[in-house]
XYZ file of C-alpha atoms in Angstrom:
165
model
C -62.363 -14.851 -65.265
C -61.832 -17.147 -68.283
C -59.400 -19.879 -67.150
C -58.320 -20.330 -70.928
C -56.628 -16.770 -70.552
C -54.305 -17.966 -67.716
C -50.884 -19.430 -68.292
C -50.261 -23.043 -67.236
C -47.984 -21.767 -64.388
C -50.810 -19.484 -63.073
C -53.288 -22.284 -63.287
C -50.938 -24.302 -61.275
C -50.442 -21.735 -58.679
C -54.255 -21.336 -58.399
C -54.541 -24.981 -57.844
C -51.928 -24.965 -55.296
C -53.630 -22.008 -53.623
C -56.944 -23.875 -53.611
C -55.381 -26.949 -52.017
C -53.748 -24.683 -49.386
C -57.166 -23.241 -48.528
C -58.827 -26.729 -48.339
C -55.943 -27.977 -46.115
C -56.503 -25.076 -43.725
C -60.344 -25.389 -43.714
C -60.852 -22.029 -45.323
C -64.009 -21.426 -47.337
C -62.418 -19.009 -49.766
C -59.303 -18.733 -51.742
C -57.777 -15.390 -50.863
C -54.903 -13.432 -52.456
C -52.557 -14.621 -49.550
C -53.151 -18.196 -50.501
C -52.168 -17.361 -54.121
C -48.998 -15.458 -52.901
C -48.152 -18.425 -50.656
C -48.367 -20.659 -53.625
C -46.174 -18.432 -55.676
C -43.537 -18.360 -52.854
C -43.701 -22.149 -52.387
C -43.334 -23.145 -56.065
C -40.170 -25.018 -56.578
C -39.454 -24.158 -60.121
C -41.475 -21.029 -60.290
C -40.172 -17.672 -61.442
C -41.542 -15.691 -58.756
C -38.859 -16.113 -56.071
C -36.028 -15.306 -58.525
C -38.117 -12.231 -59.640
C -38.614 -11.119 -56.011
C -34.815 -11.560 -55.434
C -34.123 -9.064 -58.297
C -36.169 -6.566 -56.553
C -34.186 -6.908 -53.367
C -37.141 -8.248 -51.353
C -36.844 -9.695 -47.946
C -38.364 -13.207 -48.811
C -38.131 -14.223 -45.061
C -40.308 -11.256 -43.963
C -42.714 -11.742 -46.827
C -43.259 -15.407 -46.058
C -43.687 -14.608 -42.421
C -46.381 -12.087 -43.310
C -48.144 -14.400 -45.693
C -48.313 -17.059 -42.761
C -49.724 -14.387 -40.538
C -52.277 -13.417 -42.938
C -53.240 -16.932 -43.610
C -53.519 -17.642 -39.797
C -56.224 -14.746 -39.655
C -58.455 -16.175 -42.326
C -61.471 -17.674 -40.557
C -61.444 -21.504 -40.245
C -64.673 -23.479 -40.818
C -65.299 -26.748 -38.811
C -66.362 -28.577 -42.090
C -65.826 -27.007 -45.570
C -66.692 -30.310 -47.315
C -64.038 -29.328 -49.941
C -66.242 -26.489 -51.386
C -63.744 -23.734 -51.671
C -64.042 -20.894 -54.156
C -62.204 -17.710 -54.980
C -62.898 -14.723 -52.886
C -64.040 -11.382 -54.212
C -60.602 -9.956 -53.422
C -59.118 -12.734 -55.411
C -61.371 -11.952 -58.343
C -60.439 -8.397 -58.161
C -56.810 -9.142 -58.132
C -57.104 -11.378 -61.231
C -59.277 -8.855 -63.105
C -56.514 -6.222 -62.403
C -54.014 -8.651 -63.631
C -56.050 -9.095 -66.615
C -56.156 -5.365 -67.331
C -52.421 -5.155 -66.943
C -51.908 -8.075 -69.221
C -54.015 -6.441 -71.942
C -52.211 -3.177 -71.397
C -48.738 -4.969 -72.104
C -50.192 -6.700 -75.259
C -50.163 -10.203 -73.634
C -52.722 -12.717 -74.799
C -52.437 -14.727 -71.308
C -52.303 -13.579 -67.755
C -49.044 -14.663 -66.158
C -47.688 -15.044 -62.707
C -45.470 -12.050 -62.877
C -48.418 -9.725 -63.913
C -50.542 -11.237 -61.052
C -47.553 -10.318 -58.633
C -47.484 -6.731 -60.143
C -51.179 -6.528 -59.341
C -50.500 -7.693 -55.740
C -48.052 -4.816 -55.205
C -50.334 -2.105 -56.528
C -51.617 0.230 -53.779
C -55.298 -0.901 -54.066
C -54.318 -4.576 -53.465
C -55.039 -6.282 -50.191
C -51.535 -7.469 -50.102
C -49.872 -4.056 -50.974
C -48.850 -3.193 -47.444
C -47.356 -6.638 -46.867
C -45.358 -6.332 -50.090
C -44.036 -2.931 -49.356
C -43.076 -4.058 -45.858
C -40.982 -6.726 -47.529
C -39.197 -4.154 -49.593
C -40.979 -4.890 -52.765
C -41.748 -1.496 -54.573
C -43.838 -1.440 -57.671
C -41.290 0.439 -59.817
C -38.514 -2.081 -58.860
C -40.794 -5.003 -59.647
C -41.707 -3.390 -63.053
C -38.082 -3.091 -63.912
C -37.373 -6.788 -62.698
C -40.211 -7.956 -64.897
C -38.810 -6.076 -67.944
C -35.313 -7.627 -67.333
C -36.827 -11.141 -67.211
C -39.117 -10.671 -70.241
C -37.068 -8.290 -72.332
C -39.272 -7.434 -75.330
C -41.279 -10.787 -75.098
C -44.948 -10.774 -74.470
C -47.038 -13.629 -73.221
C -48.732 -15.180 -76.265
C -49.066 -18.795 -75.173
C -50.297 -20.685 -72.175
C -46.787 -22.218 -71.795
C -44.705 -19.056 -72.385
C -43.553 -19.010 -68.683
C -41.943 -22.420 -69.009
C -40.054 -21.360 -71.895
C -38.862 -18.040 -70.356
C -35.187 -18.104 -69.094
C -34.876 -21.868 -69.886
C -31.106 -21.684 -70.297
C -30.832 -20.115 -66.884
C -33.081 -22.659 -65.253
C -31.326 -25.749 -66.544
C -27.713 -24.772 -66.619
């Protein structure tokens, strides 16, 4: 995965996911670490997007916490944490979805869409929280309109009026 194809917001979320994994003594960054990072971003667009789908955010956060508790803990990771194969597959799927949409960069909303797909390790958790793929696609379209992601900072510019007023 080329890091220069990720939006700034996605790079920040991956950094937060890595920090979470290090703090919990996990040797790998799993998709659940990334979803937790999305849900905990103070100015992120993911929580408002999930609200548009009617998601039960309390149930989702609880499921993520449960999933993270099941990740094996190492006595000493020495800070050597890398992305898991599942995370790599998730990001590759998001890359494909981004290309299909004509995006030049992979954004958080498309990674979230990859998380809800039936082949994702997070799919069951997402569905149990009331997040349905078609509803998420609709919410993404409402937020994006006809815009595609053509710059690394595109997510910061999206819905700027709503964020700051």
